[in-house]
Amino acid sequence: KNQVEQSPQSLIILEGKNCTLQCNYTVSPFSNLRWYKQDTGRGPVSLTIMTFSENTKSNGRYTATLDADTKQSSLHITASQLSDSASYICVVTKRTGNTPLVFGKGTRLSVIA
Amino acid sequence: GAGVSQSPSNKVTEKGKDVELRCDPISGHTALYWYRQSLGQGLEFLIYFQGNSAPDKSGLPSDRFSAERTGGSVSTLTIQRTQQEDSAVYLCASSVLGGEQFFGPGTRLTVL
């Protein structure tokens, strides 16, 4: 069954600290994996996209990793800011099918001063 | 605007009423998706339109849900005889074929 599991479900950290969010998937055949940021009341916005051959990709203070062998990805946020408070959603794209996206339930991150 | 727009942003209705939600995709995007996001849950796929092909309706939870895409652009999601469990945020996304999906801000539906 095609699934995407994220952990933790929620996380509270102090401003300036780092954190890592996890994503495990069983989606097959795999095409790519995206991390989305969803602010409250907004639609998700893509942060990074990683294909099978990519291990690490950075976007500013966000660094995503992918281990295609173990089917795990992480999103590391460095020097967190209050504006990082949002839900972070892991989305895996299948290589086939009209409905190729499989969404995780997201991790709710709260950054506090 | 350059992004996906949805209307209304919020809709409160009474149980049993019909509602229509609208999505204006990014110009030139041939693919359009509808998703539902319930509180504390991940995004749930509802329906997918691609060009002139027959839509993939495999995610629609019941026959009370239907969607149209007129002229390959604007789409309307209709929920008939709404139930309280239909309360959720309904998100629309569009993309070029095989490309990144860009999401709209969503419509928050509350069924009383």
PDB file of C-alpha atoms in Angstrom:
ATOM      1  CA  LYS A   1       0.000   0.000   0.000  1.00  0.00           C
ATOM      2  CA  ASN A   2       1.310   3.458  -0.905  1.00  0.00           C
ATOM      3  CA  GLN A   3       1.801   5.371   2.319  1.00  0.00           C
ATOM      4  CA  VAL A   4       3.759   8.312   3.658  1.00  0.00           C
ATOM      5  CA  GLU A   5       4.338   8.492   7.407  1.00  0.00           C
ATOM      6  CA  GLN A   6       5.681  11.608   9.101  1.00  0.00           C
ATOM      7  CA  SER A   7       7.082  12.154  12.552  1.00  0.00           C
ATOM      8  CA  PRO A   8       6.763  13.776  14.927  1.00  0.00           C
ATOM      9  CA  GLN A   9       3.130  14.762  14.597  1.00  0.00           C
ATOM     10  CA  SER A  10       3.908  18.064  16.263  1.00  0.00           C
ATOM     11  CA  LEU A  11       6.976  19.836  17.571  1.00  0.00           C
ATOM     12  CA  ILE A  12       7.652  22.933  19.649  1.00  0.00           C
ATOM     13  CA  ILE A  13      11.114  24.510  19.599  1.00  0.00           C
ATOM     14  CA  LEU A  14      12.716  27.735  20.756  1.00  0.00           C
ATOM     15  CA  GLU A  15      13.599  30.383  18.214  1.00  0.00           C
ATOM     16  CA  GLY A  16      17.137  29.942  16.962  1.00  0.00           C
ATOM     17  CA  LYS A  17      17.241  26.191  17.559  1.00  0.00           C
ATOM     18  CA  ASN A  18      17.538  23.522  14.881  1.00  0.00           C
ATOM     19  CA  CYS A  19      15.107  20.695  14.251  1.00  0.00           C
ATOM     20  CA  THR A  20      14.677  17.676  12.005  1.00  0.00           C
ATOM     21  CA  LEU A  21      11.434  16.298  10.649  1.00  0.00           C
ATOM     22  CA  GLN A  22      11.158  12.739   9.401  1.00  0.00           C
ATOM     23  CA  CYS A  23       9.304  11.119   6.513  1.00  0.00           C
ATOM     24  CA  ASN A  24       9.112   7.392   5.748  1.00  0.00           C
ATOM     25  CA  TYR A  25       7.357   6.137   2.661  1.00  0.00           C
ATOM     26  CA  THR A  26       6.317   2.921   0.972  1.00  0.00           C
ATOM     27  CA  VAL A  27       5.265   4.494  -2.329  1.00  0.00           C
ATOM     28  CA  SER A  28       6.292   2.578  -5.411  1.00  0.00           C
ATOM     29  CA  PRO A  29       7.360   3.090  -8.117  1.00  0.00           C
ATOM     30  CA  PHE A  30       9.056   6.208  -6.787  1.00  0.00           C
ATOM     31  CA  SER A  31       9.507   9.337  -8.869  1.00  0.00           C
ATOM     32  CA  ASN A  32      10.326  12.157  -6.488  1.00  0.00           C
ATOM     33  CA  LEU A  33       9.736  13.487  -3.008  1.00  0.00           C
ATOM     34  CA  ARG A  34       8.764  17.020  -2.069  1.00  0.00           C
ATOM     35  CA  TRP A  35       8.585  18.851   1.203  1.00  0.00           C
ATOM     36  CA  TYR A  36       5.839  21.450   1.391  1.00  0.00           C
ATOM     37  CA  LYS A  37       5.345  24.199   3.947  1.00  0.00           C
ATOM     38  CA  GLN A  38       1.752  25.083   4.761  1.00  0.00           C
ATOM     39  CA  ASP A  39       1.107  28.212   6.760  1.00  0.00           C
ATOM     40  CA  THR A  40      -2.162  28.390   8.652  1.00  0.00           C
ATOM     41  CA  GLY A  41      -4.973  29.304   6.288  1.00  0.00           C
ATOM     42  CA  ARG A  42      -2.799  28.942   3.220  1.00  0.00           C
ATOM     43  CA  GLY A  43      -2.213  26.285   0.606  1.00  0.00           C
ATOM     44  CA  PRO A  44       0.999  24.228   0.687  1.00  0.00           C
ATOM     45  CA  VAL A  45       4.093  25.716  -0.937  1.00  0.00           C
ATOM     46  CA  SER A  46       6.925  23.539  -2.220  1.00  0.00           C
ATOM     47  CA  LEU A  47      10.265  23.853  -0.393  1.00  0.00           C
ATOM     48  CA  THR A  48      12.369  21.183  -2.076  1.00  0.00           C
ATOM     49  CA  ILE A  49      12.054  18.383  -4.582  1.00  0.00           C
ATOM     50  CA  MET A  50      14.322  15.360  -4.603  1.00  0.00           C
ATOM     51  CA  THR A  51      14.640  12.648  -7.194  1.00  0.00           C
ATOM     52  CA  PHE A  52      15.932   9.123  -6.760  1.00  0.00           C
ATOM     53  CA  SER A  53      19.551  10.034  -7.361  1.00  0.00           C
ATOM     54  CA  GLU A  54      19.701  13.016  -5.029  1.00  0.00           C
ATOM     55  CA  ASN A  55      20.780  12.635  -1.407  1.00  0.00           C
ATOM     56  CA  THR A  56      20.750  16.201  -0.145  1.00  0.00           C
ATOM     57  CA  LYS A  57      19.221  19.443  -1.282  1.00  0.00           C
ATOM     58  CA  SER A  58      19.190  22.803   0.442  1.00  0.00           C
ATOM     59  CA  ASN A  59      16.914  25.797   0.187  1.00  0.00           C
ATOM     60  CA  GLY A  60      18.185  28.506   2.488  1.00  0.00           C
ATOM     61  CA  ARG A  61      17.853  27.279   6.066  1.00  0.00           C
ATOM     62  CA  TYR A  62      16.026  24.156   4.907  1.00  0.00           C
ATOM     63  CA  THR A  63      18.002  21.023   4.036  1.00  0.00           C
ATOM     64  CA  ALA A  64      16.290  17.893   2.832  1.00  0.00           C
ATOM     65  CA  THR A  65      17.867  14.460   2.677  1.00  0.00           C
ATOM     66  CA  LEU A  66      16.727  11.354   0.879  1.00  0.00           C
ATOM     67  CA  ASP A  67      17.738   7.731   1.334  1.00  0.00           C
ATOM     68  CA  ALA A  68      16.000   5.884  -1.487  1.00  0.00           C
ATOM     69  CA  ASP A  69      17.226   2.526  -0.213  1.00  0.00           C
ATOM     70  CA  THR A  70      15.563   2.842   3.178  1.00  0.00           C
ATOM     71  CA  LYS A  71      12.770   5.050   1.779  1.00  0.00           C
ATOM     72  CA  GLN A  72      13.382   7.766   4.304  1.00  0.00           C
ATOM     73  CA  SER A  73      13.646  11.521   4.025  1.00  0.00           C
ATOM     74  CA  SER A  74      14.312  14.261   6.518  1.00  0.00           C
ATOM     75  CA  LEU A  75      13.893  18.012   6.542  1.00  0.00           C
ATOM     76  CA  HIS A  76      16.368  19.889   8.702  1.00  0.00           C
ATOM     77  CA  ILE A  77      15.629  23.469   9.671  1.00  0.00           C
ATOM     78  CA  THR A  78      18.580  25.510  10.887  1.00  0.00           C
ATOM     79  CA  ALA A  79      18.413  28.542  13.167  1.00  0.00           C
ATOM     80  CA  SER A  80      14.635  28.472  13.331  1.00  0.00           C
ATOM     81  CA  GLN A  81      12.598  31.644  13.082  1.00  0.00           C
ATOM     82  CA  LEU A  82       9.106  32.424  14.308  1.00  0.00           C
ATOM     83  CA  SER A  83       7.963  32.455  10.682  1.00  0.00           C
ATOM     84  CA  ASP A  84       8.935  28.792  10.372  1.00  0.00           C
ATOM     85  CA  SER A  85       5.850  27.935  12.419  1.00  0.00           C
ATOM     86  CA  ALA A  86       3.738  25.926   9.986  1.00  0.00           C
ATOM     87  CA  SER A  87       2.837  22.416   8.930  1.00  0.00           C
ATOM     88  CA  TYR A  88       5.476  20.604   6.901  1.00  0.00           C
ATOM     89  CA  ILE A  89       4.112  18.018   4.534  1.00  0.00           C
ATOM     90  CA  CYS A  90       6.056  15.242   2.850  1.00  0.00           C
ATOM     91  CA  VAL A  91       4.677  14.304  -0.565  1.00  0.00           C
ATOM     92  CA  VAL A  92       5.873  11.382  -2.668  1.00  0.00           C
ATOM     93  CA  THR A  93       5.177  11.192  -6.384  1.00  0.00           C
ATOM     94  CA  LYS A  94       4.650   7.842  -8.055  1.00  0.00           C
ATOM     95  CA  ARG A  95       6.075   7.292 -11.504  1.00  0.00           C
ATOM     96  CA  THR A  96       2.796   5.976 -12.856  1.00  0.00           C
ATOM     97  CA  GLY A  97      -0.884   6.625 -12.408  1.00  0.00           C
ATOM     98  CA  ASN A  98      -3.179   9.562 -12.892  1.00  0.00           C
ATOM     99  CA  THR A  99      -3.181  10.297  -9.194  1.00  0.00           C
ATOM    100  CA  PRO A 100       0.489  10.140  -8.512  1.00  0.00           C
ATOM    101  CA  LEU A 101       0.814  12.114  -5.298  1.00  0.00           C
ATOM    102  CA  VAL A 102       0.753  10.500  -1.875  1.00  0.00           C
ATOM    103  CA  PHE A 103       0.646  12.946   1.024  1.00  0.00           C
ATOM    104  CA  GLY A 104       1.832  12.570   4.573  1.00  0.00           C
ATOM    105  CA  LYS A 105      -0.281  14.026   7.355  1.00  0.00           C
ATOM    106  CA  GLY A 106       2.354  16.612   8.115  1.00  0.00           C
ATOM    107  CA  THR A 107       4.324  17.764  11.124  1.00  0.00           C
ATOM    108  CA  ARG A 108       3.020  20.819  12.922  1.00  0.00           C
ATOM    109  CA  LEU A 109       6.017  22.962  13.946  1.00  0.00           C
ATOM    110  CA  SER A 110       5.681  25.776  16.436  1.00  0.00           C
ATOM    111  CA  VAL A 111       8.648  28.077  16.965  1.00  0.00           C
ATOM    112  CA  ILE A 112       8.383  30.134  20.134  1.00  0.00           C
ATOM    113  CA  ALA A 113      10.373  33.087  21.388  1.00  0.00           C
TER     114      ALA A 113
ATOM    115  CA  GLY B   1      -3.157  37.143 -10.342  1.00  0.00           C
ATOM    116  CA  ALA B   2      -0.400  34.676 -11.053  1.00  0.00           C
ATOM    117  CA  GLY B   3      -1.432  32.019  -8.560  1.00  0.00           C
ATOM    118  CA  VAL B   4      -4.301  29.605  -8.060  1.00  0.00           C
ATOM    119  CA  SER B   5      -7.331  31.315  -6.609  1.00  0.00           C
ATOM    120  CA  GLN B   6     -10.289  29.793  -4.838  1.00  0.00           C
ATOM    121  CA  SER B   7     -13.625  31.145  -3.743  1.00  0.00           C
ATOM    122  CA  PRO B   8     -15.182  31.560  -1.353  1.00  0.00           C
ATOM    123  CA  SER B   9     -12.426  31.526   1.248  1.00  0.00           C
ATOM    124  CA  ASN B  10     -14.928  30.483   3.905  1.00  0.00           C
ATOM    125  CA  LYS B  11     -18.352  28.893   3.592  1.00  0.00           C
ATOM    126  CA  VAL B  12     -20.755  28.092   6.396  1.00  0.00           C
ATOM    127  CA  THR B  13     -23.810  26.095   5.451  1.00  0.00           C
ATOM    128  CA  GLU B  14     -26.547  24.083   7.041  1.00  0.00           C
ATOM    129  CA  LYS B  15     -26.688  20.335   6.884  1.00  0.00           C
ATOM    130  CA  GLY B  16     -28.574  19.202   3.808  1.00  0.00           C
ATOM    131  CA  LYS B  17     -27.772  22.247   1.686  1.00  0.00           C
ATOM    132  CA  ASP B  18     -25.777  22.137  -1.543  1.00  0.00           C
ATOM    133  CA  VAL B  19     -22.520  24.089  -1.905  1.00  0.00           C
ATOM    134  CA  GLU B  20     -20.317  25.055  -4.830  1.00  0.00           C
ATOM    135  CA  LEU B  21     -16.630  25.756  -4.498  1.00  0.00           C
ATOM    136  CA  ARG B  22     -14.690  27.465  -7.260  1.00  0.00           C
ATOM    137  CA  CYS B  23     -11.102  27.144  -8.414  1.00  0.00           C
ATOM    138  CA  ASP B  24      -9.280  29.353 -10.925  1.00  0.00           C
ATOM    139  CA  PRO B  25      -6.048  27.604 -11.911  1.00  0.00           C
ATOM    140  CA  ILE B  26      -2.864  29.202 -13.170  1.00  0.00           C
ATOM    141  CA  SER B  27      -3.246  30.147 -16.812  1.00  0.00           C
ATOM    142  CA  GLY B  28      -1.813  27.473 -19.088  1.00  0.00           C
ATOM    143  CA  HIS B  29      -1.913  24.705 -16.503  1.00  0.00           C
ATOM    144  CA  THR B  30      -3.632  21.714 -18.041  1.00  0.00           C
ATOM    145  CA  ALA B  31      -3.871  19.660 -14.856  1.00  0.00           C
ATOM    146  CA  LEU B  32      -6.201  20.548 -11.995  1.00  0.00           C
ATOM    147  CA  TYR B  33      -6.632  18.701  -8.715  1.00  0.00           C
ATOM    148  CA  TRP B  34      -9.086  18.921  -5.841  1.00  0.00           C
ATOM    149  CA  TYR B  35      -8.079  17.805  -2.343  1.00  0.00           C
ATOM    150  CA  ARG B  36      -9.762  17.774   1.035  1.00  0.00           C
ATOM    151  CA  GLN B  37      -7.908  18.468   4.258  1.00  0.00           C
ATOM    152  CA  SER B  38      -9.735  17.570   7.450  1.00  0.00           C
ATOM    153  CA  LEU B  39      -8.548  18.782  10.833  1.00  0.00           C
ATOM    154  CA  GLY B  40      -5.440  16.885  11.845  1.00  0.00           C
ATOM    155  CA  GLN B  41      -5.448  14.814   8.667  1.00  0.00           C
ATOM    156  CA  GLY B  42      -3.329  14.811   5.552  1.00  0.00           C
ATOM    157  CA  LEU B  43      -4.529  15.933   2.174  1.00  0.00           C
ATOM    158  CA  GLU B  44      -7.076  13.563   0.666  1.00  0.00           C
ATOM    159  CA  PHE B  45      -7.211  13.380  -3.119  1.00  0.00           C
ATOM    160  CA  LEU B  46     -10.689  13.938  -4.563  1.00  0.00           C
ATOM    161  CA  ILE B  47     -10.557  14.396  -8.331  1.00  0.00           C
ATOM    162  CA  TYR B  48      -8.084  15.148 -11.120  1.00  0.00           C
ATOM    163  CA  PHE B  49      -8.602  16.830 -14.493  1.00  0.00           C
ATOM    164  CA  GLN B  50      -6.015  16.658 -17.262  1.00  0.00           C
ATOM    165  CA  GLY B  51      -6.697  18.505 -20.492  1.00  0.00           C
ATOM    166  CA  ASN B  52      -9.649  17.053 -22.355  1.00  0.00           C
ATOM    167  CA  SER B  53      -9.286  13.595 -20.852  1.00  0.00           C
ATOM    168  CA  ALA B  54     -11.997  12.066 -18.707  1.00  0.00           C
ATOM    169  CA  PRO B  55     -11.407  13.134 -15.092  1.00  0.00           C
ATOM    170  CA  ASP B  56     -10.102  10.716 -12.498  1.00  0.00           C
ATOM    171  CA  LYS B  57     -12.907  10.663  -9.945  1.00  0.00           C
ATOM    172  CA  SER B  58     -11.512   7.825  -7.889  1.00  0.00           C
ATOM    173  CA  GLY B  59     -11.089   9.955  -4.769  1.00  0.00           C
ATOM    174  CA  LEU B  60     -14.622  11.281  -4.493  1.00  0.00           C
ATOM    175  CA  PRO B  61     -15.988   9.954  -1.193  1.00  0.00           C
ATOM    176  CA  SER B  62     -19.620   9.639  -2.282  1.00  0.00           C
ATOM    177  CA  ASP B  63     -22.006  10.429  -5.122  1.00  0.00           C
ATOM    178  CA  ARG B  64     -22.870  13.662  -3.334  1.00  0.00           C
ATOM    179  CA  PHE B  65     -19.568  15.028  -4.602  1.00  0.00           C
ATOM    180  CA  SER B  66     -19.059  16.085  -8.210  1.00  0.00           C
ATOM    181  CA  ALA B  67     -16.782  18.430 -10.101  1.00  0.00           C
ATOM    182  CA  GLU B  68     -16.662  20.092 -13.453  1.00  0.00           C
ATOM    183  CA  ARG B  69     -13.974  21.908 -15.363  1.00  0.00           C
ATOM    184  CA  THR B  70     -15.365  24.180 -18.028  1.00  0.00           C
ATOM    185  CA  GLY B  71     -13.288  25.205 -21.010  1.00  0.00           C
ATOM    186  CA  GLY B  72     -10.222  23.554 -19.563  1.00  0.00           C
ATOM    187  CA  SER B  73      -9.845  26.321 -17.004  1.00  0.00           C
ATOM    188  CA  VAL B  74     -12.143  27.115 -14.093  1.00  0.00           C
ATOM    189  CA  SER B  75     -13.370  24.214 -12.001  1.00  0.00           C
ATOM    190  CA  THR B  76     -16.320  23.889  -9.655  1.00  0.00           C
ATOM    191  CA  LEU B  77     -16.595  21.297  -6.895  1.00  0.00           C
ATOM    192  CA  THR B  78     -20.196  20.667  -5.868  1.00  0.00           C
ATOM    193  CA  ILE B  79     -21.266  18.944  -2.679  1.00  0.00           C
ATOM    194  CA  GLN B  80     -24.938  18.049  -2.520  1.00  0.00           C
ATOM    195  CA  ARG B  81     -26.910  17.495   0.676  1.00  0.00           C
ATOM    196  CA  THR B  82     -23.940  18.446   2.827  1.00  0.00           C
ATOM    197  CA  GLN B  83     -23.205  16.498   5.982  1.00  0.00           C
ATOM    198  CA  GLN B  84     -21.255  17.576   9.061  1.00  0.00           C
ATOM    199  CA  GLU B  85     -18.418  15.232   8.127  1.00  0.00           C
ATOM    200  CA  ASP B  86     -17.946  17.251   4.934  1.00  0.00           C
ATOM    201  CA  SER B  87     -16.523  20.081   7.043  1.00  0.00           C
ATOM    202  CA  ALA B  88     -12.929  20.551   5.936  1.00  0.00           C
ATOM    203  CA  VAL B  89     -10.620  22.752   3.914  1.00  0.00           C
ATOM    204  CA  TYR B  90     -10.974  22.074   0.208  1.00  0.00           C
ATOM    205  CA  LEU B  91      -7.760  22.772  -1.698  1.00  0.00           C
ATOM    206  CA  CYS B  92      -7.327  23.121  -5.425  1.00  0.00           C
ATOM    207  CA  ALA B  93      -4.001  22.756  -7.225  1.00  0.00           C
ATOM    208  CA  SER B  94      -2.914  23.113 -10.816  1.00  0.00           C
ATOM    209  CA  SER B  95       0.154  22.144 -12.786  1.00  0.00           C
ATOM    210  CA  VAL B  96       1.550  21.627 -16.210  1.00  0.00           C
ATOM    211  CA  LEU B  97       1.524  17.945 -17.153  1.00  0.00           C
ATOM    212  CA  GLY B  98       3.858  16.129 -14.781  1.00  0.00           C
ATOM    213  CA  GLY B  99       5.007  19.344 -13.135  1.00  0.00           C
ATOM    214  CA  GLU B 100       4.902  20.777  -9.647  1.00  0.00           C
ATOM    215  CA  GLN B 101       1.442  21.359  -8.260  1.00  0.00           C
ATOM    216  CA  PHE B 102       0.718  24.895  -7.132  1.00  0.00           C
ATOM    217  CA  PHE B 103      -1.949  25.134  -4.489  1.00  0.00           C
ATOM    218  CA  GLY B 104      -4.641  27.698  -3.919  1.00  0.00           C
ATOM    219  CA  PRO B 105      -5.430  29.092  -0.457  1.00  0.00           C
ATOM    220  CA  GLY B 106      -8.340  26.723   0.014  1.00  0.00           C
ATOM    221  CA  THR B 107     -11.995  27.065   0.952  1.00  0.00           C
ATOM    222  CA  ARG B 108     -12.868  26.342   4.569  1.00  0.00           C
ATOM    223  CA  LEU B 109     -16.261  24.634   4.608  1.00  0.00           C
ATOM    224  CA  THR B 110     -18.221  24.375   7.828  1.00  0.00           C
ATOM    225  CA  VAL B 111     -21.430  22.373   7.868  1.00  0.00           C
ATOM    226  CA  LEU B 112     -23.612  23.118  10.859  1.00  0.00           C
TER     227      LEU B 112
END
